mmCIF file of C-alpha atoms in Angstrom:
data_model
loop_
_atom_site.group_PDB
_atom_site.id
_atom_site.type_symbol
_atom_site.label_atom_id
_atom_site.label_comp_id
_atom_site.label_asym_id
_atom_site.label_seq_id
_atom_site.Cartn_x
_atom_site.Cartn_y
_atom_site.Cartn_z
ATOM 1 C CA MET A 1 18.836 26.852 -5.469
ATOM 2 C CA ASP A 2 15.836 25.238 -3.717
ATOM 3 C CA VAL A 3 17.444 22.705 -1.076
ATOM 4 C CA LYS A 4 14.752 19.607 -1.571
ATOM 5 C CA GLN A 5 13.279 18.811 1.330
ATOM 6 C CA LYS A 6 14.190 15.731 3.598
ATOM 7 C CA LEU A 7 12.116 12.817 3.327
ATOM 8 C CA LEU A 8 12.667 9.625 4.971
ATOM 9 C CA VAL A 9 10.641 6.245 3.419
ATOM 10 C CA ILE A 10 9.692 2.898 4.594
ATOM 11 C CA ILE A 11 8.642 0.344 2.242
ATOM 12 C CA GLY A 12 8.234 -3.084 2.442
ATOM 13 C CA PRO A 13 5.735 -6.380 2.516
ATOM 14 C CA THR A 14 2.612 -6.768 4.601
ATOM 15 C CA ALA A 15 3.665 -8.126 8.177
ATOM 16 C CA VAL A 16 7.700 -7.489 7.701
ATOM 17 C CA GLY A 17 7.708 -4.976 10.578
ATOM 18 C CA LYS A 18 7.845 -2.085 9.300
ATOM 19 C CA THR A 19 5.211 -0.363 12.278
ATOM 20 C CA LYS A 20 7.736 -0.859 14.741
ATOM 21 C CA LEU A 21 10.712 0.018 12.812
ATOM 22 C CA SER A 22 8.659 3.827 11.821
ATOM 23 C CA ILE A 23 8.046 4.530 15.286
ATOM 24 C CA GLU A 24 11.612 3.848 16.671
ATOM 25 C CA LEU A 25 13.200 6.556 13.652
ATOM 26 C CA ALA A 26 10.548 8.589 14.076
ATOM 27 C CA LYS A 27 11.631 9.095 17.540
ATOM 28 C CA ARG A 28 15.155 9.287 16.884
ATOM 29 C CA PHE A 29 14.737 11.323 13.796
ATOM 30 C CA ASN A 30 12.205 13.934 15.344
ATOM 31 C CA GLY A 31 10.002 12.249 13.081
ATOM 32 C CA GLU A 32 6.257 12.446 11.754
ATOM 33 C CA ILE A 33 4.535 9.515 10.196
ATOM 34 C CA ILE A 34 2.589 9.302 7.057
ATOM 35 C CA SER A 35 0.725 6.546 6.083
ATOM 36 C CA GLY A 36 1.721 4.947 2.627
ATOM 37 C CA ASP A 37 -1.217 2.286 2.445
ATOM 38 C CA SER A 38 -4.231 3.025 0.237
ATOM 39 C CA MET A 39 -6.605 0.953 2.519
ATOM 40 C CA GLN A 40 -5.972 2.519 6.332
ATOM 41 C CA ILE A 41 -7.341 5.959 5.584
ATOM 42 C CA TYR A 42 -10.684 3.960 5.462
ATOM 43 C CA LYS A 43 -12.768 4.745 8.905
ATOM 44 C CA GLY A 44 -13.942 1.570 10.777
ATOM 45 C CA MET A 45 -11.524 -0.412 8.258
ATOM 46 C CA ASP A 46 -8.744 -1.290 11.444
ATOM 47 C CA ILE A 47 -7.930 -4.883 11.859
ATOM 48 C CA GLY A 48 -8.067 -5.869 8.672
ATOM 49 C CA THR A 49 -5.733 -3.525 7.439
ATOM 50 C CA ALA A 50 -3.372 -4.007 10.552
ATOM 51 C CA LYS A 51 -3.677 0.150 11.186
ATOM 52 C CA ILE A 52 -1.811 1.020 13.766
ATOM 53 C CA LYS A 53 -3.251 1.107 17.475
ATOM 54 C CA PRO A 54 -3.346 4.496 19.114
ATOM 55 C CA GLU A 55 -1.017 3.083 22.020
ATOM 56 C CA GLU A 56 1.369 1.740 19.593
ATOM 57 C CA MET A 57 2.148 5.277 18.409
ATOM 58 C CA GLU A 58 4.099 6.161 21.300
ATOM 59 C CA GLY A 59 2.776 9.546 20.992
ATOM 60 C CA VAL A 60 4.521 9.695 17.461
ATOM 61 C CA PRO A 61 1.683 11.713 15.230
ATOM 62 C CA HIS A 62 0.072 9.965 12.357
ATOM 63 C CA TYR A 63 -1.659 11.431 9.181
ATOM 64 C CA LEU A 64 -3.540 9.927 6.461
ATOM 65 C CA ILE A 65 -5.266 7.255 8.723
ATOM 66 C CA ASP A 66 -9.121 7.346 8.976
ATOM 67 C CA ILE A 67 -9.746 10.288 6.470
ATOM 68 C CA LYS A 68 -12.370 8.737 4.184
ATOM 69 C CA ASP A 69 -15.743 6.694 4.638
ATOM 70 C CA PRO A 70 -15.766 2.956 3.435
ATOM 71 C CA SER A 71 -17.823 3.987 0.782
ATOM 72 C CA ASP A 72 -15.893 6.690 -0.503
ATOM 73 C CA ARG A 73 -13.356 6.611 -3.750
ATOM 74 C CA PHE A 74 -9.922 7.641 -3.530
ATOM 75 C CA SER A 75 -7.305 7.706 -5.955
ATOM 76 C CA VAL A 76 -3.353 7.789 -6.589
ATOM 77 C CA ALA A 77 -3.839 11.193 -7.626
ATOM 78 C CA GLU A 78 -5.375 12.570 -4.205
ATOM 79 C CA PHE A 79 -2.993 10.668 -2.426
ATOM 80 C CA GLN A 80 -0.205 12.295 -4.486
ATOM 81 C CA GLU A 81 -1.615 15.994 -3.578
ATOM 82 C CA LEU A 82 -2.615 15.124 0.368
ATOM 83 C CA VAL A 83 0.972 13.213 0.692
ATOM 84 C CA ARG A 84 2.842 16.415 -0.607
ATOM 85 C CA ALA A 85 0.893 19.025 1.386
ATOM 86 C CA LYS A 86 1.665 16.916 4.376
ATOM 87 C CA ILE A 87 5.216 16.782 3.662
ATOM 88 C CA SER A 88 5.501 20.394 3.360
ATOM 89 C CA ASP A 89 3.905 21.289 6.371
ATOM 90 C CA ILE A 90 6.101 18.547 8.421
ATOM 91 C CA GLY A 91 8.962 20.097 7.463
ATOM 92 C CA LYS A 92 7.849 23.473 7.673
ATOM 93 C CA ARG A 93 7.581 22.767 11.398
ATOM 94 C CA GLY A 94 11.608 21.582 11.642
ATOM 95 C CA LYS A 95 10.454 17.524 11.780
ATOM 96 C CA LEU A 96 11.422 14.322 9.363
ATOM 97 C CA PRO A 97 8.461 13.237 7.509
ATOM 98 C CA ILE A 98 8.114 10.023 7.181
ATOM 99 C CA ILE A 99 6.010 7.715 4.716
ATOM 100 C CA VAL A 100 5.291 4.095 6.237
ATOM 101 C CA GLY A 101 3.625 1.692 3.722
ATOM 102 C CA GLY A 102 3.495 -0.908 1.315
ATOM 103 C CA THR A 103 1.437 0.655 -1.659
ATOM 104 C CA GLY A 104 4.278 1.020 -4.366
ATOM 105 C CA LEU A 105 2.169 2.962 -6.780
ATOM 106 C CA TYR A 106 0.630 5.251 -4.313
ATOM 107 C CA ILE A 107 4.231 6.240 -2.751
ATOM 108 C CA GLN A 108 5.806 6.425 -6.235
ATOM 109 C CA SER A 109 3.670 8.708 -6.968
ATOM 110 C CA VAL A 110 5.070 11.354 -4.246
ATOM 111 C CA LEU A 111 8.449 10.826 -4.614
ATOM 112 C CA TYR A 112 8.618 11.287 -8.865
ATOM 113 C CA ASP A 113 6.794 13.767 -10.787
ATOM 114 C CA TYR A 114 3.603 12.237 -11.960
ATOM 115 C CA GLN A 115 1.132 13.877 -13.941
ATOM 116 C CA PHE A 116 -1.898 11.739 -13.166
ATOM 117 C CA SER A 117 -4.120 14.109 -14.841
ATOM 118 C CA GLU A 118 -2.210 13.690 -17.865
ATOM 119 C CA ALA A 119 -3.533 10.247 -18.346
ATOM 120 C CA PRO A 120 -6.922 10.105 -20.543
ATOM 121 C CA GLY A 121 -9.794 8.416 -19.735
ATOM 122 C CA ASP A 122 -12.817 7.339 -21.099
ATOM 123 C CA ASP A 123 -15.894 7.337 -19.409
ATOM 124 C CA VAL A 124 -18.254 4.833 -21.323
ATOM 125 C CA PHE A 125 -15.901 1.933 -21.463
ATOM 126 C CA ARG A 126 -15.020 2.585 -18.078
ATOM 127 C CA ARG A 127 -18.607 1.751 -17.268
ATOM 128 C CA GLU A 128 -18.926 -0.967 -19.704
ATOM 129 C CA LEU A 129 -15.711 -2.518 -17.656
ATOM 130 C CA GLU A 130 -17.528 -1.911 -14.135
ATOM 131 C CA GLN A 131 -20.682 -3.987 -15.720
ATOM 132 C CA LYS A 132 -18.974 -6.385 -17.035
ATOM 133 C CA ALA A 133 -17.055 -7.243 -13.546
ATOM 134 C CA ARG A 134 -19.943 -7.051 -11.732
ATOM 135 C CA GLN A 135 -22.226 -9.888 -14.479
ATOM 136 C CA LYS A 136 -19.213 -11.941 -15.057
ATOM 137 C CA GLY A 137 -16.297 -11.027 -11.949
ATOM 138 C CA ASN A 138 -13.467 -9.427 -11.902
ATOM 139 C CA GLU A 139 -10.719 -12.019 -13.430
ATOM 140 C CA VAL A 140 -12.471 -11.498 -16.787
ATOM 141 C CA LEU A 141 -11.236 -7.922 -16.611
ATOM 142 C CA HIS A 142 -7.495 -9.281 -15.076
ATOM 143 C CA LYS A 143 -7.163 -11.997 -17.985
ATOM 144 C CA GLU A 144 -8.107 -9.205 -20.652
ATOM 145 C CA LEU A 145 -5.556 -6.744 -18.806
ATOM 146 C CA ALA A 146 -2.717 -9.666 -18.853
ATOM 147 C CA LYS A 147 -3.069 -10.084 -22.857
ATOM 148 C CA VAL A 148 -2.231 -6.397 -23.121
ATOM 149 C CA ASP A 149 -0.175 -5.696 -20.221
ATOM 150 C CA PRO A 150 1.344 -8.892 -18.470
ATOM 151 C CA ASP A 151 3.666 -6.705 -16.100
ATOM 152 C CA SER A 152 0.914 -4.590 -14.757
ATOM 153 C CA ALA A 153 -1.357 -7.798 -14.794
ATOM 154 C CA ARG A 154 1.332 -9.721 -12.638
ATOM 155 C CA LEU A 155 1.176 -6.782 -10.252
ATOM 156 C CA LEU A 156 -2.457 -6.483 -9.893
ATOM 157 C CA HIS A 157 -4.701 -8.848 -7.738
ATOM 158 C CA PRO A 158 -8.140 -9.260 -9.546
ATOM 159 C CA ASN A 159 -9.806 -7.555 -6.030
ATOM 160 C CA ASN A 160 -7.959 -4.321 -7.137
ATOM 161 C CA LEU A 161 -10.655 -3.508 -9.941
ATOM 162 C CA ARG A 162 -10.089 0.268 -9.473
ATOM 163 C CA ARG A 163 -6.732 -0.085 -10.331
ATOM 164 C CA LEU A 164 -7.546 -2.893 -12.905
ATOM 165 C CA ILE A 165 -9.911 -1.199 -15.128
ATOM 166 C CA ARG A 166 -7.560 1.781 -15.002
ATOM 167 C CA SER A 167 -5.073 -0.123 -16.533
ATOM 168 C CA LEU A 168 -7.197 -1.182 -19.245
ATOM 169 C CA GLU A 169 -8.844 2.247 -19.596
ATOM 170 C CA ILE A 170 -5.185 4.020 -20.329
ATOM 171 C CA TYR A 171 -4.651 0.975 -23.112
ATOM 172 C CA HIS A 172 -7.833 1.493 -24.434
ATOM 173 C CA CYS A 173 -7.469 5.184 -25.070
ATOM 174 C CA THR A 174 -3.400 5.744 -25.661
ATOM 175 C CA GLY A 175 -2.453 2.125 -26.841
ATOM 176 C CA LYS A 176 0.071 1.898 -24.365
ATOM 177 C CA THR A 177 0.320 -0.138 -20.963
ATOM 178 C CA MET A 178 0.305 1.583 -17.762
ATOM 179 C CA SER A 179 3.866 0.441 -17.419
ATOM 180 C CA GLU A 180 5.197 2.480 -20.439
ATOM 181 C CA TRP A 181 2.963 4.913 -19.733
ATOM 182 C CA GLN A 182 4.479 5.164 -16.698
ATOM 183 C CA LYS A 183 8.094 4.937 -18.101
ATOM 184 C CA ASP A 184 7.082 8.509 -20.160
ATOM 185 C CA GLN A 185 6.517 9.996 -16.800
ATOM 186 C CA LYS A 186 9.746 12.166 -15.205
ATOM 187 C CA HIS A 187 11.580 9.763 -12.938
ATOM 188 C CA ASP A 188 13.609 12.905 -10.811
ATOM 189 C CA LEU A 189 13.246 12.841 -6.875
ATOM 190 C CA LEU A 190 11.459 15.586 -6.081
ATOM 191 C CA TYR A 191 12.458 15.070 -2.517
ATOM 192 C CA HIS A 192 15.663 14.481 -0.963
ATOM 193 C CA THR A 193 14.804 10.941 0.125
ATOM 194 C CA ALA A 194 16.237 7.771 1.858
ATOM 195 C CA ILE A 195 14.127 4.837 0.769
ATOM 196 C CA VAL A 196 14.568 1.911 3.409
ATOM 197 C CA GLY A 197 13.374 -1.334 2.150
ATOM 198 C CA LEU A 198 12.873 -4.047 4.714
ATOM 199 C CA THR A 199 12.892 -7.938 3.471
ATOM 200 C CA MET A 200 12.899 -10.560 4.911
ATOM 201 C CA ASP A 201 13.459 -14.517 4.258
ATOM 202 C CA ARG A 202 10.167 -15.910 2.257
ATOM 203 C CA GLU A 203 9.051 -18.672 4.283
ATOM 204 C CA LYS A 204 9.313 -16.985 7.703
ATOM 205 C CA LEU A 205 7.323 -13.701 5.603
ATOM 206 C CA TYR A 206 4.849 -16.264 5.086
ATOM 207 C CA GLU A 207 4.605 -17.760 8.709
ATOM 208 C CA ARG A 208 4.274 -14.580 10.208
ATOM 209 C CA ILE A 209 1.145 -13.548 7.318
ATOM 210 C CA ASN A 210 -0.307 -16.557 8.334
ATOM 211 C CA THR A 211 0.528 -15.860 12.112
ATOM 212 C CA ARG A 212 -1.059 -12.206 11.479
ATOM 213 C CA VAL A 213 -4.345 -12.847 9.948
ATOM 214 C CA ASP A 214 -4.940 -15.641 12.619
ATOM 215 C CA ILE A 215 -4.605 -12.849 15.350
ATOM 216 C CA MET A 216 -6.934 -10.674 13.462
ATOM 217 C CA MET A 217 -9.813 -13.219 13.601
ATOM 218 C CA LYS A 218 -8.859 -13.421 17.606
ATOM 219 C CA GLU A 219 -9.411 -9.813 17.604
ATOM 220 C CA GLY A 220 -12.874 -9.727 15.471
ATOM 221 C CA LEU A 221 -12.148 -9.168 12.045
ATOM 222 C CA LEU A 222 -14.922 -11.453 10.810
ATOM 223 C CA GLU A 223 -17.211 -9.404 12.892
ATOM 224 C CA GLU A 224 -15.044 -5.901 11.332
ATOM 225 C CA VAL A 225 -16.037 -7.352 7.825
ATOM 226 C CA ARG A 226 -19.838 -8.755 9.246
ATOM 227 C CA LYS A 227 -20.779 -5.035 10.081
ATOM 228 C CA PHE A 228 -19.842 -3.542 6.276
ATOM 229 C CA TYR A 229 -21.779 -6.380 4.647
ATOM 230 C CA GLU A 230 -24.660 -5.681 7.082
ATOM 231 C CA GLU A 231 -24.664 -2.180 5.635
ATOM 232 C CA GLY A 232 -24.764 -3.204 2.253
ATOM 233 C CA LEU A 233 -21.307 -1.820 1.282
ATOM 234 C CA ARG A 234 -20.632 -3.672 -1.736
ATOM 235 C CA ASP A 235 -19.162 -2.955 -5.081
ATOM 236 C CA CYS A 236 -17.041 -0.465 -3.792
ATOM 237 C CA GLN A 237 -12.979 0.248 -3.577
ATOM 238 C CA SER A 238 -12.527 -0.066 0.160
ATOM 239 C CA ILE A 239 -14.092 -4.033 0.173
ATOM 240 C CA GLN A 240 -12.242 -5.026 -2.677
ATOM 241 C CA ALA A 241 -9.382 -4.873 -0.097
ATOM 242 C CA ILE A 242 -7.783 -7.947 0.949
ATOM 243 C CA GLY A 243 -9.421 -9.123 4.340
ATOM 244 C CA TYR A 244 -12.554 -7.969 3.686
ATOM 245 C CA LYS A 245 -13.139 -9.451 0.082
ATOM 246 C CA GLU A 246 -12.615 -12.814 1.024
ATOM 247 C CA PHE A 247 -15.237 -12.716 3.817
ATOM 248 C CA TYR A 248 -18.155 -11.613 1.509
ATOM 249 C CA ASP A 249 -17.843 -14.866 -0.076
ATOM 250 C CA TYR A 250 -18.413 -16.741 3.515
ATOM 251 C CA PHE A 251 -21.209 -14.244 3.915
ATOM 252 C CA ASP A 252 -23.151 -14.782 0.413
ATOM 253 C CA GLY A 253 -22.195 -18.761 1.495
ATOM 254 C CA LYS A 254 -20.144 -19.657 -1.453
ATOM 255 C CA VAL A 255 -17.526 -20.796 0.689
ATOM 256 C CA SER A 256 -17.094 -21.949 4.212
ATOM 257 C CA LEU A 257 -15.222 -20.108 6.716
ATOM 258 C CA GLU A 258 -12.279 -22.085 7.327
ATOM 259 C CA THR A 259 -11.767 -21.907 3.045
ATOM 260 C CA ALA A 260 -12.242 -17.829 3.722
ATOM 261 C CA ILE A 261 -9.381 -17.554 6.568
ATOM 262 C CA GLU A 262 -7.076 -19.775 4.102
ATOM 263 C CA ASN A 263 -7.848 -17.807 0.895
ATOM 264 C CA LEU A 264 -7.184 -14.553 3.019
ATOM 265 C CA LYS A 265 -3.603 -16.222 3.810
ATOM 266 C CA GLN A 266 -2.584 -17.149 0.163
ATOM 267 C CA ASN A 267 -4.062 -13.680 -0.891
ATOM 268 C CA SER A 268 -1.696 -12.295 1.380
ATOM 269 C CA ARG A 269 1.268 -14.000 0.608
ATOM 270 C CA ARG A 270 0.819 -13.202 -2.828
ATOM 271 C CA TYR A 271 0.135 -9.588 -2.301
ATOM 272 C CA ALA A 272 3.622 -9.617 -0.281
ATOM 273 C CA LYS A 273 5.139 -11.331 -2.936
ATOM 274 C CA ARG A 274 3.858 -8.750 -5.762
ATOM 275 C CA GLN A 275 4.915 -5.723 -3.162
ATOM 276 C CA PHE A 276 8.594 -7.200 -3.301
ATOM 277 C CA THR A 277 8.661 -7.288 -7.251
ATOM 278 C CA TRP A 278 7.309 -3.533 -7.289
ATOM 279 C CA PHE A 279 9.521 -1.809 -4.623
ATOM 280 C CA ARG A 280 13.031 -4.212 -6.510
ATOM 281 C CA ASN A 281 11.472 -3.182 -9.534
ATOM 282 C CA LYS A 282 10.403 0.631 -9.137
ATOM 283 C CA MET A 283 12.100 1.866 -6.964
ATOM 284 C CA SER A 284 15.781 3.005 -5.455
ATOM 285 C CA VAL A 285 15.892 1.268 -2.416
ATOM 286 C CA GLU A 286 18.389 -0.083 0.579
ATOM 287 C CA TRP A 287 17.205 -3.025 1.766
ATOM 288 C CA PHE A 288 17.734 -4.391 4.955
ATOM 289 C CA ASP A 289 17.040 -7.968 5.894
ATOM 290 C CA MET A 290 14.524 -8.030 9.162
ATOM 291 C CA THR A 291 14.845 -12.236 9.463
ATOM 292 C CA ASP A 292 17.060 -12.225 12.679
ATOM 293 C CA THR A 293 16.433 -8.765 14.000
ATOM 294 C CA ASN A 294 18.179 -10.122 17.705
ATOM 295 C CA PRO A 295 19.264 -8.058 18.930
ATOM 296 C CA PHE A 296 16.624 -5.326 17.469
ATOM 297 C CA SER A 297 18.887 -2.328 18.413
ATOM 298 C CA LYS A 298 21.273 -3.788 16.366
ATOM 299 C CA LYS A 299 19.433 -3.533 13.659
ATOM 300 C CA ILE A 300 18.182 -0.188 14.236
ATOM 301 C CA MET A 301 21.777 1.506 14.661
ATOM 302 C CA ALA A 302 22.376 -0.009 11.015
ATOM 303 C CA ILE A 303 19.335 1.424 9.880
ATOM 304 C CA SER A 304 20.144 4.858 11.361
ATOM 305 C CA ARG A 305 23.452 5.307 10.440
ATOM 306 C CA TYR A 306 22.414 5.173 6.373
ATOM 307 C CA VAL A 307 19.438 7.390 7.221
ATOM 308 C CA GLU A 308 22.293 9.535 8.664
ATOM 309 C CA GLY A 309 24.476 9.406 5.524
ATOM 310 C CA LYS A 310 21.717 9.346 2.869
ATOM 311 C CA LEU A 311 20.132 12.494 4.388
ATOM 312 C CA GLY A 312 23.188 14.697 6.462
ATOM 313 C CA ILE A 313 21.506 14.513 9.591
ATOM 314 C CA LYS A 314 21.772 13.204 12.742
ATOM 315 C CA SER A 315 19.925 11.301 15.074
ATOM 316 C CA ASN A 316 19.055 11.881 18.654
ATOM 317 C CA THR A 317 19.758 8.639 20.132
ATOM 318 C CA TYR A 318 22.828 6.110 20.408
#
C-alpha cells in the first residue's frame, strides 16, 4: 500500500500572519516552504504582493517565488504541476513540504485530483471576451458571470480577468458553472494533509490591512508600480493583481493618488472576505484565531500539537 506524502498547508486571508507562523513551523518540523500565492511568482512584484524578504526567511528554503516575468501568463494547471513536483522533491529529501498562501483555487488544485485538461475551451469565444473587456471594462464580464454563475462571481474580483473569462468559457462550452464543474472533480486528498487556517476578528484584520497598505506606500509601492507602467506593461495577468491595477488608474489620470490608495485598501478588504468564504466552503480546515497572539509562543504550541497529531510527526522544539 502506498503511503501518502505528508503535507502541511497554511492558509488564510491577506495580512492575517501566515508568513511569521510558517517560518516558525518550518523550523519546528524541518520544513521547506512553497508559496501558494498566484502573484508572488512574478519577478519585481515584491512590495505589492507582500513577498517575503530574504532576511525574513531565516534560512528556510522558499519555492515558487520570482519564477515568471510579469508579462508571462500563468495557469492553475501549471501551478498544480510545479507544486506537486516540488512536494515530491522536498519529501524525498526527508523534509516536510509546507504550502503557504491565500489563493484558494490554486492550493485546492494541488490537494485534490483536479484534471484541468478535461475542462473544454473555445479560443474564438475567449478572444471575443478579451476584446469586450478592453472596450467596455472588466465589470461587464463580471456582471455576465454573476447572471450565470453567481457563486463564482461572488468569489472573483473584476480585476481577475483571466479567471472571469475562464469561468464564462467553461459555462459557454459545457452549460455548467465553474462551481458545478469543480463538484464533478474527485475530492479525495492526494496527500496526508494538515490544513491550518488562520482567522482573526474582522475589524482587527481590516485595520491590519489598512496599515499594511500604508507601510507598502512608505516602502515604495508607487515606484514599483510606476516602473511597470512606464515599461508599457498592461493588459496582462500580473497587472490585474490587487496593488497594481489601482495605481494604473492614477497614472492614467482617472483618479487621485488618495483615491487610488483608498481603492487598494477597499479591494484588499473585500479580497480578504472572499478568501474567508472560499476556504470555509471549499476545504476541510482546522481554524486558529490569531486575534490575540500574546504570547505568540502559546499559539505556536497549540498549532504544533495539531500538526503533530494530524500528521503523526514530532516537532523538534518545545
